[in-house]
mmCIF file of C-alpha atoms in Angstrom:
data_model
loop_
_atom_site.group_PDB
_atom_site.id
_atom_site.type_symbol
_atom_site.label_atom_id
_atom_site.label_comp_id
_atom_site.label_asym_id
_atom_site.label_seq_id
_atom_site.Cartn_x
_atom_site.Cartn_y
_atom_site.Cartn_z
ATOM 1 C CA MET T 1 12.949 24.510 18.520
ATOM 2 C CA LYS T 2 14.440 24.541 15.034
ATOM 3 C CA ALA T 3 12.138 23.832 12.088
ATOM 4 C CA LEU T 4 12.150 24.035 8.294
ATOM 5 C CA THR T 5 9.753 26.824 7.290
ATOM 6 C CA TRP T 6 8.234 28.030 4.038
ATOM 7 C CA GLN T 7 9.182 31.616 3.218
ATOM 8 C CA GLY T 8 8.188 31.998 -0.428
ATOM 9 C CA LYS T 9 8.414 30.413 -3.855
ATOM 10 C CA ARG T 10 11.594 28.279 -3.911
ATOM 11 C CA LYS T 11 12.568 29.706 -0.533
ATOM 12 C CA VAL T 12 12.618 27.679 2.690
ATOM 13 C CA SER T 13 14.691 28.317 5.792
ATOM 14 C CA ILE T 14 15.522 26.939 9.214
ATOM 15 C CA GLU T 15 13.975 29.133 11.908
ATOM 16 C CA GLU T 16 13.458 29.090 15.655
ATOM 17 C CA VAL T 17 9.757 28.469 16.285
ATOM 18 C CA PRO T 18 7.773 27.781 19.488
ATOM 19 C CA ASP T 19 7.973 24.255 20.829
ATOM 20 C CA PRO T 20 4.735 22.319 20.263
ATOM 21 C CA THR T 21 2.494 21.800 23.269
ATOM 22 C CA ILE T 22 -0.329 19.472 24.253
ATOM 23 C CA ASP T 23 -3.279 21.478 22.917
ATOM 24 C CA TYR T 24 -5.860 18.716 23.354
ATOM 25 C CA SER T 25 -5.975 15.787 25.751
ATOM 26 C CA THR T 26 -5.674 13.408 22.772
ATOM 27 C CA ASP T 27 -2.342 14.902 21.589
ATOM 28 C CA ALA T 28 1.182 13.573 21.936
ATOM 29 C CA ILE T 29 4.550 15.252 21.405
ATOM 30 C CA VAL T 30 7.213 13.354 19.468
ATOM 31 C CA LYS T 31 10.910 14.194 19.368
ATOM 32 C CA ILE T 32 11.865 13.706 15.735
ATOM 33 C CA THR T 33 14.835 11.463 14.980
ATOM 34 C CA SER T 34 14.396 11.244 11.184
ATOM 35 C CA THR T 35 12.273 13.180 8.718
ATOM 36 C CA ALA T 36 12.337 12.975 4.941
ATOM 37 C CA ILE T 37 11.843 15.412 2.096
ATOM 38 C CA CYS T 38 9.027 14.066 -0.074
ATOM 39 C CA GLY T 39 8.571 14.665 -3.787
ATOM 40 C CA SER T 40 5.232 16.292 -2.954
ATOM 41 C CA ASP T 41 7.076 18.781 -0.726
ATOM 42 C CA LEU T 42 8.492 20.135 -3.961
ATOM 43 C CA HIS T 43 4.967 21.104 -5.032
ATOM 44 C CA LEU T 44 4.888 23.421 -2.002
ATOM 45 C CA TYR T 45 8.341 24.709 -2.910
ATOM 46 C CA GLU T 46 7.231 25.483 -6.464
ATOM 47 C CA VAL T 47 3.456 25.728 -6.989
ATOM 48 C CA PHE T 48 1.266 25.932 -3.866
ATOM 49 C CA GLY T 49 2.500 29.211 -2.388
ATOM 50 C CA PRO T 50 -0.973 30.823 -2.428
ATOM 51 C CA PHE T 51 -2.118 28.290 0.176
ATOM 52 C CA LEU T 52 0.898 28.743 2.481
ATOM 53 C CA ASP T 53 1.853 31.438 4.953
ATOM 54 C CA LYS T 54 5.394 32.546 5.711
ATOM 55 C CA GLY T 55 6.659 30.512 8.616
ATOM 56 C CA ASP T 56 4.555 27.400 7.967
ATOM 57 C CA VAL T 57 6.474 24.323 9.143
ATOM 58 C CA LEU T 58 6.758 21.736 6.377
ATOM 59 C CA GLY T 59 7.282 17.986 6.315
ATOM 60 C CA HIS T 60 5.060 14.924 6.497
ATOM 61 C CA GLU T 61 7.415 11.918 6.670
ATOM 62 C CA PRO T 62 8.638 11.851 10.308
ATOM 63 C CA MET T 63 9.429 9.359 13.029
ATOM 64 C CA GLY T 64 10.816 9.669 16.527
ATOM 65 C CA VAL T 65 10.271 9.050 20.230
ATOM 66 C CA VAL T 66 7.251 10.053 22.307
ATOM 67 C CA VAL T 67 8.211 12.612 24.968
ATOM 68 C CA GLU T 68 4.785 13.710 26.237
ATOM 69 C CA VAL T 69 1.183 12.478 26.021
ATOM 70 C CA GLY T 70 -2.169 14.054 26.747
ATOM 71 C CA SER T 71 -4.375 12.837 29.573
ATOM 72 C CA ASP T 72 -6.702 10.887 27.252
ATOM 73 C CA VAL T 73 -3.947 9.068 25.339
ATOM 74 C CA THR T 74 -4.028 5.397 26.340
ATOM 75 C CA ARG T 75 -2.119 3.562 23.604
ATOM 76 C CA LEU T 76 1.164 5.478 23.775
ATOM 77 C CA SER T 77 3.693 6.035 26.516
ATOM 78 C CA VAL T 78 6.701 8.281 26.896
ATOM 79 C CA GLY T 79 9.679 6.505 25.324
ATOM 80 C CA ASP T 80 7.714 4.699 22.598
ATOM 81 C CA ARG T 81 9.386 4.761 19.176
ATOM 82 C CA VAL T 82 6.854 5.662 16.490
ATOM 83 C CA VAL T 83 6.413 6.468 12.819
ATOM 84 C CA ILE T 84 3.795 9.153 12.148
ATOM 85 C CA PRO T 85 1.499 8.675 9.106
ATOM 86 C CA PHE T 86 1.219 11.767 6.946
ATOM 87 C CA ASN T 87 -2.580 11.844 7.028
ATOM 88 C CA ILE T 88 -4.346 12.639 10.291
ATOM 89 C CA SER T 89 -7.349 10.388 10.928
ATOM 90 C CA CYS T 90 -9.545 9.212 13.773
ATOM 91 C CA GLY T 91 -9.838 5.483 13.074
ATOM 92 C CA ILE T 92 -13.521 5.280 14.025
ATOM 93 C CA CYS T 93 -15.550 7.300 11.501
ATOM 94 C CA PHE T 94 -17.438 5.932 8.464
ATOM 95 C CA MET T 95 -14.445 6.468 6.167
ATOM 96 C CA CYS T 96 -11.712 5.216 8.498
ATOM 97 C CA THR T 97 -13.550 1.972 9.265
ATOM 98 C CA ARG T 98 -13.697 1.316 5.522
ATOM 99 C CA GLY T 99 -9.956 1.736 5.078
ATOM 100 C CA LEU T 100 -10.270 5.260 3.659
ATOM 101 C CA GLN T 101 -8.278 7.105 6.303
ATOM 102 C CA SER T 102 -7.295 9.816 3.816
ATOM 103 C CA GLN T 103 -10.992 10.767 3.707
ATOM 104 C CA CYS T 104 -11.462 10.801 7.504
ATOM 105 C CA GLU T 105 -14.711 12.586 8.356
ATOM 106 C CA THR T 106 -13.333 13.821 11.677
ATOM 107 C CA THR T 107 -10.419 15.757 10.166
ATOM 108 C CA GLN T 108 -11.756 16.636 6.693
ATOM 109 C CA VAL T 109 -10.893 20.225 5.756
ATOM 110 C CA LYS T 110 -14.412 21.232 4.833
ATOM 111 C CA LYS T 111 -13.527 24.879 4.159
ATOM 112 C CA TYR T 112 -11.673 23.784 1.026
ATOM 113 C CA GLY T 113 -13.674 20.653 0.242
ATOM 114 C CA SER T 114 -10.598 18.536 0.989
ATOM 115 C CA GLY T 115 -10.113 15.140 2.588
ATOM 116 C CA ALA T 116 -8.304 14.368 5.826
ATOM 117 C CA ALA T 117 -5.885 16.892 7.285
ATOM 118 C CA LEU T 118 -2.205 16.313 6.520
ATOM 119 C CA PHE T 119 0.942 17.290 8.364
ATOM 120 C CA GLY T 120 2.836 20.227 6.872
ATOM 121 C CA TYR T 121 0.701 20.576 3.760
ATOM 122 C CA THR T 122 -1.002 23.940 3.154
ATOM 123 C CA LYS T 123 -4.332 25.438 4.147
ATOM 124 C CA LEU T 124 -6.025 23.021 1.752
ATOM 125 C CA TYR T 125 -5.205 20.245 4.207
ATOM 126 C CA GLY T 126 -5.511 21.968 7.562
ATOM 127 C CA GLN T 127 -2.225 23.915 7.826
ATOM 128 C CA ILE T 128 -0.998 21.537 10.561
ATOM 129 C CA PRO T 129 2.670 22.160 11.494
ATOM 130 C CA GLY T 130 4.820 19.474 9.920
ATOM 131 C CA GLY T 131 7.602 17.140 10.877
ATOM 132 C CA GLN T 132 10.734 18.722 9.391
ATOM 133 C CA ALA T 133 11.441 19.968 12.875
ATOM 134 C CA GLU T 134 12.916 18.907 16.184
ATOM 135 C CA TYR T 135 9.494 18.171 17.707
ATOM 136 C CA LEU T 136 5.990 17.448 16.396
ATOM 137 C CA ARG T 137 2.537 17.664 17.950
ATOM 138 C CA VAL T 138 0.505 14.614 16.898
ATOM 139 C CA PRO T 139 -3.290 15.052 17.088
ATOM 140 C CA LEU T 140 -5.508 12.020 17.829
ATOM 141 C CA ALA T 141 -2.296 10.305 18.848
ATOM 142 C CA ASP T 142 -3.847 6.991 19.914
ATOM 143 C CA TYR T 143 -4.561 6.285 16.240
ATOM 144 C CA ASN T 144 -2.042 8.453 14.372
ATOM 145 C CA HIS T 145 1.072 6.440 15.049
ATOM 146 C CA ILE T 146 2.804 3.229 14.060
ATOM 147 C CA ARG T 147 4.707 1.782 17.004
ATOM 148 C CA VAL T 148 7.967 0.120 15.950
ATOM 149 C CA GLY T 149 10.769 -1.754 17.654
ATOM 150 C CA ASP T 150 13.997 -0.338 19.019
ATOM 151 C CA ASP T 151 16.599 -2.511 17.292
ATOM 152 C CA LEU T 152 16.493 -1.580 13.586
ATOM 153 C CA PRO T 153 17.694 1.753 12.128
ATOM 154 C CA ASP T 154 15.250 4.537 11.314
ATOM 155 C CA ASP T 155 15.582 3.985 7.565
ATOM 156 C CA ARG T 156 13.946 0.569 7.979
ATOM 157 C CA TYR T 157 10.764 2.172 9.250
ATOM 158 C CA LEU T 158 10.676 5.812 8.153
ATOM 159 C CA PHE T 159 9.026 5.255 4.781
ATOM 160 C CA LEU T 160 5.961 3.717 6.423
ATOM 161 C CA SER T 161 4.977 7.356 7.025
ATOM 162 C CA ASP T 162 4.060 7.907 3.366
ATOM 163 C CA ILE T 163 5.916 6.698 0.317
ATOM 164 C CA LEU T 164 5.997 2.952 0.971
ATOM 165 C CA PRO T 165 2.257 2.568 1.668
ATOM 166 C CA THR T 166 1.618 5.018 -1.189
ATOM 167 C CA ALA T 167 3.492 2.672 -3.519
ATOM 168 C CA TRP T 168 1.762 -0.397 -2.082
ATOM 169 C CA GLN T 169 -1.655 1.206 -2.582
ATOM 170 C CA GLY T 170 -0.701 2.256 -6.107
ATOM 171 C CA VAL T 171 0.113 -1.331 -7.046
ATOM 172 C CA ASP T 172 -2.977 -2.663 -5.265
ATOM 173 C CA TYR T 173 -5.181 -0.183 -7.112
ATOM 174 C CA ALA T 174 -3.564 -1.183 -10.413
ATOM 175 C CA GLN T 175 -5.395 -4.529 -10.319
ATOM 176 C CA VAL T 176 -2.595 -6.357 -12.150
ATOM 177 C CA PRO T 177 -3.608 -9.919 -13.094
ATOM 178 C CA ASP T 178 -1.477 -12.819 -11.878
ATOM 179 C CA GLY T 179 1.730 -12.886 -13.919
ATOM 180 C CA GLY T 180 0.763 -9.641 -15.608
ATOM 181 C CA THR T 181 2.812 -6.650 -16.733
ATOM 182 C CA VAL T 182 2.799 -3.266 -15.020
ATOM 183 C CA ALA T 183 4.451 -0.152 -16.423
ATOM 184 C CA VAL T 184 5.727 2.425 -13.931
ATOM 185 C CA MET T 185 5.923 6.035 -15.030
ATOM 186 C CA GLY T 186 8.585 7.797 -12.972
ATOM 187 C CA LEU T 187 11.322 6.428 -10.725
ATOM 188 C CA GLY T 188 11.426 8.979 -7.970
ATOM 189 C CA PRO T 189 11.107 7.621 -4.430
ATOM 190 C CA VAL T 190 7.494 6.462 -4.855
ATOM 191 C CA GLY T 191 8.201 5.029 -8.297
ATOM 192 C CA GLN T 192 11.195 3.118 -6.945
ATOM 193 C CA PHE T 193 8.978 1.465 -4.351
ATOM 194 C CA VAL T 194 6.142 0.896 -6.838
ATOM 195 C CA ALA T 195 8.534 -1.024 -9.084
ATOM 196 C CA ARG T 196 9.919 -3.068 -6.179
ATOM 197 C CA VAL T 197 6.475 -3.835 -4.727
ATOM 198 C CA ALA T 198 5.241 -4.939 -8.142
ATOM 199 C CA GLY T 199 8.294 -7.164 -8.604
ATOM 200 C CA HIS T 200 7.826 -8.570 -5.080
ATOM 201 C CA ARG T 201 4.269 -9.528 -6.045
ATOM 202 C CA GLY T 202 5.527 -11.433 -9.064
ATOM 203 C CA TYR T 203 4.591 -9.014 -11.841
ATOM 204 C CA ARG T 204 6.692 -8.107 -14.845
ATOM 205 C CA VAL T 205 7.795 -4.492 -14.379
ATOM 206 C CA LEU T 206 8.707 -1.979 -17.093
ATOM 207 C CA ALA T 207 9.756 1.389 -15.608
ATOM 208 C CA VAL T 208 10.301 4.738 -17.340
ATOM 209 C CA ASP T 209 12.349 7.715 -16.148
ATOM 210 C CA PRO T 210 14.549 10.315 -17.899
ATOM 211 C CA GLU T 211 17.210 10.334 -15.145
ATOM 212 C CA PRO T 212 20.007 7.733 -15.513
ATOM 213 C CA GLU T 213 20.724 7.652 -11.734
ATOM 214 C CA ARG T 214 17.123 6.705 -11.020
ATOM 215 C CA ARG T 215 17.131 4.024 -13.688
ATOM 216 C CA ALA T 216 20.369 2.612 -12.283
ATOM 217 C CA MET T 217 18.891 2.364 -8.785
ATOM 218 C CA ALA T 218 15.855 0.486 -10.101
ATOM 219 C CA GLU T 219 18.035 -1.848 -12.131
ATOM 220 C CA ARG T 220 19.838 -2.895 -8.930
ATOM 221 C CA HIS T 221 16.515 -4.423 -7.919
ATOM 222 C CA GLY T 222 15.968 -6.327 -11.138
ATOM 223 C CA ILE T 223 13.698 -3.761 -12.774
ATOM 224 C CA ALA T 224 13.743 -3.294 -16.555
ATOM 225 C CA THR T 225 14.074 0.440 -17.174
ATOM 226 C CA PHE T 226 13.638 2.768 -20.136
ATOM 227 C CA ASP T 227 14.520 6.360 -20.904
ATOM 228 C CA LEU T 228 11.672 8.808 -21.479
ATOM 229 C CA THR T 229 11.826 9.248 -25.254
ATOM 230 C CA ASP T 230 9.391 10.200 -27.990
ATOM 231 C CA THR T 231 9.078 6.517 -28.900
ATOM 232 C CA ILE T 232 8.580 5.073 -25.397
ATOM 233 C CA VAL T 233 4.897 4.223 -25.921
ATOM 234 C CA ASP T 234 5.718 2.200 -29.019
ATOM 235 C CA GLU T 235 8.663 0.528 -27.252
ATOM 236 C CA LEU T 236 6.480 -0.641 -24.380
ATOM 237 C CA ARG T 237 3.739 -1.818 -26.703
ATOM 238 C CA ASP T 238 6.291 -3.845 -28.661
ATOM 239 C CA LEU T 239 7.282 -5.582 -25.421
ATOM 240 C CA THR T 240 3.667 -6.463 -24.612
ATOM 241 C CA GLU T 241 2.564 -8.160 -27.846
ATOM 242 C CA GLY T 242 1.331 -4.859 -29.218
ATOM 243 C CA ARG T 243 -1.436 -4.574 -26.614
ATOM 244 C CA GLY T 244 0.200 -2.460 -23.933
ATOM 245 C CA ALA T 245 0.745 -3.158 -20.253
ATOM 246 C CA ASP T 246 -2.032 -4.715 -18.166
ATOM 247 C CA ALA T 247 -1.715 -1.777 -15.802
ATOM 248 C CA VAL T 248 0.213 1.474 -15.474
ATOM 249 C CA VAL T 249 1.129 3.283 -12.250
ATOM 250 C CA ASP T 250 1.764 7.007 -12.703
ATOM 251 C CA ALA T 251 4.200 7.905 -9.931
ATOM 252 C CA VAL T 252 4.979 11.373 -11.325
ATOM 253 C CA GLY T 253 2.172 13.834 -10.655
ATOM 254 C CA LEU T 254 1.321 17.410 -11.432
ATOM 255 C CA GLU T 255 4.798 18.672 -12.377
ATOM 256 C CA ALA T 256 5.551 16.030 -14.996
ATOM 257 C CA HIS T 257 7.949 16.676 -17.848
ATOM 258 C CA GLY T 258 6.208 18.158 -20.861
ATOM 259 C CA ASN T 259 3.690 20.934 -21.641
ATOM 260 C CA ALA T 260 5.747 24.063 -21.205
ATOM 261 C CA GLY T 261 2.568 26.131 -21.515
ATOM 262 C CA VAL T 262 1.024 24.666 -18.377
ATOM 263 C CA LYS T 263 4.348 25.012 -16.561
ATOM 264 C CA PHE T 264 4.291 28.713 -17.455
ATOM 265 C CA ILE T 265 0.721 29.032 -16.115
ATOM 266 C CA GLN T 266 1.680 27.285 -12.857
ATOM 267 C CA GLN T 267 4.626 29.612 -12.381
ATOM 268 C CA ALA T 268 2.699 32.748 -13.342
ATOM 269 C CA VAL T 269 -0.183 32.010 -10.973
ATOM 270 C CA GLY T 270 2.356 31.547 -8.173
ATOM 271 C CA LEU T 271 3.498 35.140 -8.667
ATOM 272 C CA LEU T 272 0.025 36.676 -8.297
ATOM 273 C CA PRO T 273 -1.324 38.091 -5.015
ATOM 274 C CA ASP T 274 -3.011 35.430 -2.886
ATOM 275 C CA ALA T 275 -6.464 36.959 -3.388
ATOM 276 C CA LEU T 276 -6.178 36.260 -7.123
ATOM 277 C CA SER T 277 -4.053 33.133 -7.184
ATOM 278 C CA LYS T 278 -6.013 31.061 -4.626
ATOM 279 C CA PRO T 279 -9.262 30.884 -6.637
ATOM 280 C CA MET T 280 -7.332 30.353 -9.865
ATOM 281 C CA LEU T 281 -5.467 27.347 -8.470
ATOM 282 C CA ASP T 282 -8.535 26.033 -6.637
ATOM 283 C CA LYS T 283 -11.017 26.243 -9.526
ATOM 284 C CA ALA T 284 -8.962 26.684 -12.690
ATOM 285 C CA GLY T 285 -5.656 25.057 -11.801
ATOM 286 C CA MET T 286 -4.019 22.898 -14.422
ATOM 287 C CA ASP T 287 -1.512 20.077 -14.135
ATOM 288 C CA ARG T 288 1.196 19.008 -16.548
ATOM 289 C CA LEU T 289 -0.451 15.776 -17.615
ATOM 290 C CA ALA T 290 2.236 14.255 -19.830
ATOM 291 C CA ALA T 291 2.601 11.229 -17.530
ATOM 292 C CA VAL T 292 -1.172 10.645 -17.437
ATOM 293 C CA TYR T 293 -1.477 10.857 -21.222
ATOM 294 C CA ALA T 294 1.433 8.442 -21.675
ATOM 295 C CA SER T 295 -0.112 6.064 -19.129
ATOM 296 C CA ILE T 296 -3.421 6.067 -21.010
ATOM 297 C CA ASP T 297 -1.564 5.346 -24.258
ATOM 298 C CA VAL T 298 0.575 2.567 -22.753
ATOM 299 C CA VAL T 299 -2.140 0.626 -20.927
ATOM 300 C CA ARG T 300 -3.906 -2.101 -22.862
ATOM 301 C CA ARG T 301 -7.617 -2.078 -23.584
ATOM 302 C CA GLY T 302 -9.520 -3.086 -20.467
ATOM 303 C CA GLY T 303 -6.520 -2.247 -18.273
ATOM 304 C CA THR T 304 -6.097 0.005 -15.245
ATOM 305 C CA VAL T 305 -4.251 3.278 -14.744
ATOM 306 C CA SER T 306 -3.379 3.873 -11.091
ATOM 307 C CA LEU T 307 -2.409 7.426 -10.146
ATOM 308 C CA SER T 308 -0.019 7.659 -7.186
ATOM 309 C CA GLY T 309 1.427 11.031 -8.152
ATOM 310 C CA VAL T 310 -0.262 14.121 -6.695
ATOM 311 C CA TYR T 311 -2.649 16.046 -8.958
ATOM 312 C CA ALA T 312 -4.442 19.239 -8.009
ATOM 313 C CA GLY T 313 -5.910 20.811 -11.155
ATOM 314 C CA GLU T 314 -9.665 21.389 -11.507
ATOM 315 C CA ALA T 315 -9.468 22.427 -15.159
ATOM 316 C CA ASP T 316 -7.479 19.494 -16.504
ATOM 317 C CA ILE T 317 -8.545 18.039 -19.831
ATOM 318 C CA LEU T 318 -8.666 14.246 -19.945
ATOM 319 C CA PRO T 319 -9.020 12.269 -23.199
ATOM 320 C CA MET T 320 -12.473 10.963 -22.304
ATOM 321 C CA LYS T 321 -13.086 9.414 -25.726
ATOM 322 C CA THR T 322 -9.941 7.286 -25.409
ATOM 323 C CA LEU T 323 -10.660 6.347 -21.805
ATOM 324 C CA PHE T 324 -14.171 5.213 -22.760
ATOM 325 C CA ASP T 325 -13.175 3.494 -25.996
ATOM 326 C CA LYS T 326 -10.329 1.540 -24.369
ATOM 327 C CA GLN T 327 -12.525 0.686 -21.360
ATOM 328 C CA ILE T 328 -9.822 1.923 -18.986
ATOM 329 C CA THR T 329 -10.247 1.882 -15.223
ATOM 330 C CA LEU T 330 -8.797 4.834 -13.273
ATOM 331 C CA ARG T 331 -7.898 4.440 -9.574
ATOM 332 C CA MET T 332 -6.340 7.225 -7.553
ATOM 333 C CA GLY T 333 -6.195 9.162 -4.300
ATOM 334 C CA GLN T 334 -4.149 10.059 -1.244
ATOM 335 C CA CYS T 335 -2.736 6.999 0.446
ATOM 336 C CA ASN T 336 -4.685 5.444 3.324
ATOM 337 C CA VAL T 337 -1.541 4.758 5.326
ATOM 338 C CA LYS T 338 -2.975 2.813 8.254
ATOM 339 C CA ARG T 339 -4.824 0.459 5.893
ATOM 340 C CA TRP T 340 -1.566 -1.050 4.653
ATOM 341 C CA VAL T 341 0.620 -1.130 7.761
ATOM 342 C CA ASP T 342 -0.112 -4.763 8.652
ATOM 343 C CA ASP T 343 0.999 -5.820 5.159
ATOM 344 C CA LEU T 344 4.159 -3.738 5.183
ATOM 345 C CA LEU T 345 5.569 -3.924 8.706
ATOM 346 C CA PRO T 346 6.743 -7.568 8.356
ATOM 347 C CA LEU T 347 8.448 -6.711 5.064
ATOM 348 C CA VAL T 348 10.417 -3.749 6.418
ATOM 349 C CA GLU T 349 11.507 -5.834 9.412
ATOM 350 C CA ASP T 350 12.479 -8.850 7.283
ATOM 351 C CA PRO T 351 16.297 -9.284 7.500
ATOM 352 C CA SER T 352 16.426 -9.843 3.738
ATOM 353 C CA ASP T 353 14.875 -6.385 3.120
ATOM 354 C CA PRO T 354 12.721 -7.600 0.195
ATOM 355 C CA LEU T 355 11.577 -4.098 -0.778
ATOM 356 C CA GLY T 356 15.032 -2.552 -0.506
ATOM 357 C CA VAL T 357 14.134 0.124 2.032
ATOM 358 C CA MET T 358 17.822 0.395 2.894
ATOM 359 C CA ASP T 359 18.644 1.221 -0.731
ATOM 360 C CA LEU T 360 16.733 4.419 -1.363
ATOM 361 C CA VAL T 361 18.304 7.277 0.599
ATOM 362 C CA THR T 362 21.014 9.099 -1.313
ATOM 363 C CA HIS T 363 21.473 11.963 1.153
ATOM 364 C CA HIS T 364 21.481 11.886 4.966
ATOM 365 C CA ALA T 365 21.970 15.335 6.475
ATOM 366 C CA PRO T 366 21.306 17.484 9.545
ATOM 367 C CA LEU T 367 18.135 19.561 9.562
ATOM 368 C CA GLU T 368 20.141 22.740 8.880
ATOM 369 C CA ASP T 369 21.012 21.435 5.414
ATOM 370 C CA ALA T 370 17.349 21.179 4.361
ATOM 371 C CA PRO T 371 17.119 24.453 2.377
ATOM 372 C CA GLN T 372 20.002 23.524 0.092
ATOM 373 C CA LEU T 373 18.759 19.960 -0.257
ATOM 374 C CA TYR T 374 15.291 21.124 -1.346
ATOM 375 C CA GLU T 375 17.003 22.852 -4.256
ATOM 376 C CA THR T 376 19.260 19.873 -4.963
ATOM 377 C CA PHE T 377 16.303 17.480 -4.930
ATOM 378 C CA GLN T 378 14.174 19.661 -7.174
ATOM 379 C CA LYS T 379 16.958 20.112 -9.714
ATOM 380 C CA LYS T 380 17.843 16.385 -9.547
ATOM 381 C CA GLU T 381 21.473 17.289 -8.911
ATOM 382 C CA ASP T 382 24.168 15.257 -7.184
ATOM 383 C CA GLY T 383 22.303 12.007 -7.879
ATOM 384 C CA CYS T 384 19.649 13.072 -5.370
ATOM 385 C CA ILE T 385 16.755 10.596 -5.142
ATOM 386 C CA LYS T 386 15.784 10.634 -1.454
ATOM 387 C CA VAL T 387 16.797 12.952 1.400
ATOM 388 C CA VAL T 388 16.520 12.059 5.084
ATOM 389 C CA LEU T 389 17.139 14.759 7.674
ATOM 390 C CA ARG T 390 18.350 14.039 11.210
ATOM 391 C CA PRO T 391 17.222 16.765 13.671
ATOM 392 C CA GLU T 392 19.048 14.977 16.503
ATOM 393 C CA GLN T 393 22.259 15.265 14.531
ATOM 394 C CA SER T 394 21.652 18.984 14.289
ATOM 395 C CA ALA T 395 21.086 19.324 18.019
ATOM 396 C CA THR T 396 24.255 17.364 18.760
ATOM 397 C CA ALA T 397 26.270 19.496 16.372
ATOM 398 C CA ALA T 398 24.884 22.650 17.960
#
């Protein structure tokens, strides 16, 4: 089959790789109809090379149709249309039964001290082949799927795989009081949904992003937006009676704008041999924390900062005095996708599309176009906000 593979820093390519097979009786094979490029895929493209091998299949936002099931799979049948959550969990362990599927004790990657295994996301998370491919092997398939109907287009459902529940969890973790104000840092795909979810819940939303195309998309959904300027903290405080927002959701993550020194370190470590770079990233890695610092400044005393963006540094310096003095609550973590599906499925199927899932994708393309679109997405060119790849379109064209 054809699949998008990692080949080196800022280098991905479409290659012929072996078709997935039923390796365990609890597996299923899914023919992929749509698969998205996630903002966190760009971290693999740019930073996490030491934990990848050439040929690793990327992608963790897929959906498609079941074409084969293992002998112990009882909840899926050939022909079922499914979305595949990005984290791989069992549904029955201590963590899963408490709604912490991203910490699943069955699939934890203990070698690296990591939580649940993820599709297409480095050795740190199990090195499981991902979904930017024509077919995908789904482990523990009875639990690791979201069955959906046949009538609505893929774009209605696809984002249940990751970014929509990630946004929902980010807002839930923000603990915004009724009628309160939430600031959103970053209007990439997750930030777009964070802003819409917060507005859907009745909160006042103030969203910040340096890209005019992203601000324009958010404004179509009634979101008040602001450019990322040197005075943005003061501007947001002025709009909140001088106190700051009740909560802030950081939807940016480890490659935020700002701190050129840390950017240089990230890039330099990525050029070292794996034997040197792995321990440096694992134990001394640093993130560009501009979005976190701004969030801590913007939130009011006694408020909450919710981190939805991915962070990976072990040597990051947080302003502990400010966090303590302002009595700030921090909530964060990988999304527990299955925890939120019952809340979200009715909303994505609602004819009125209250969260605007049909107004996010800026680029639909065949799988073969993925390498160029990784570059376009990273450079924020051509108004690129969200890319969805269609492997079936590729097969038809071929």
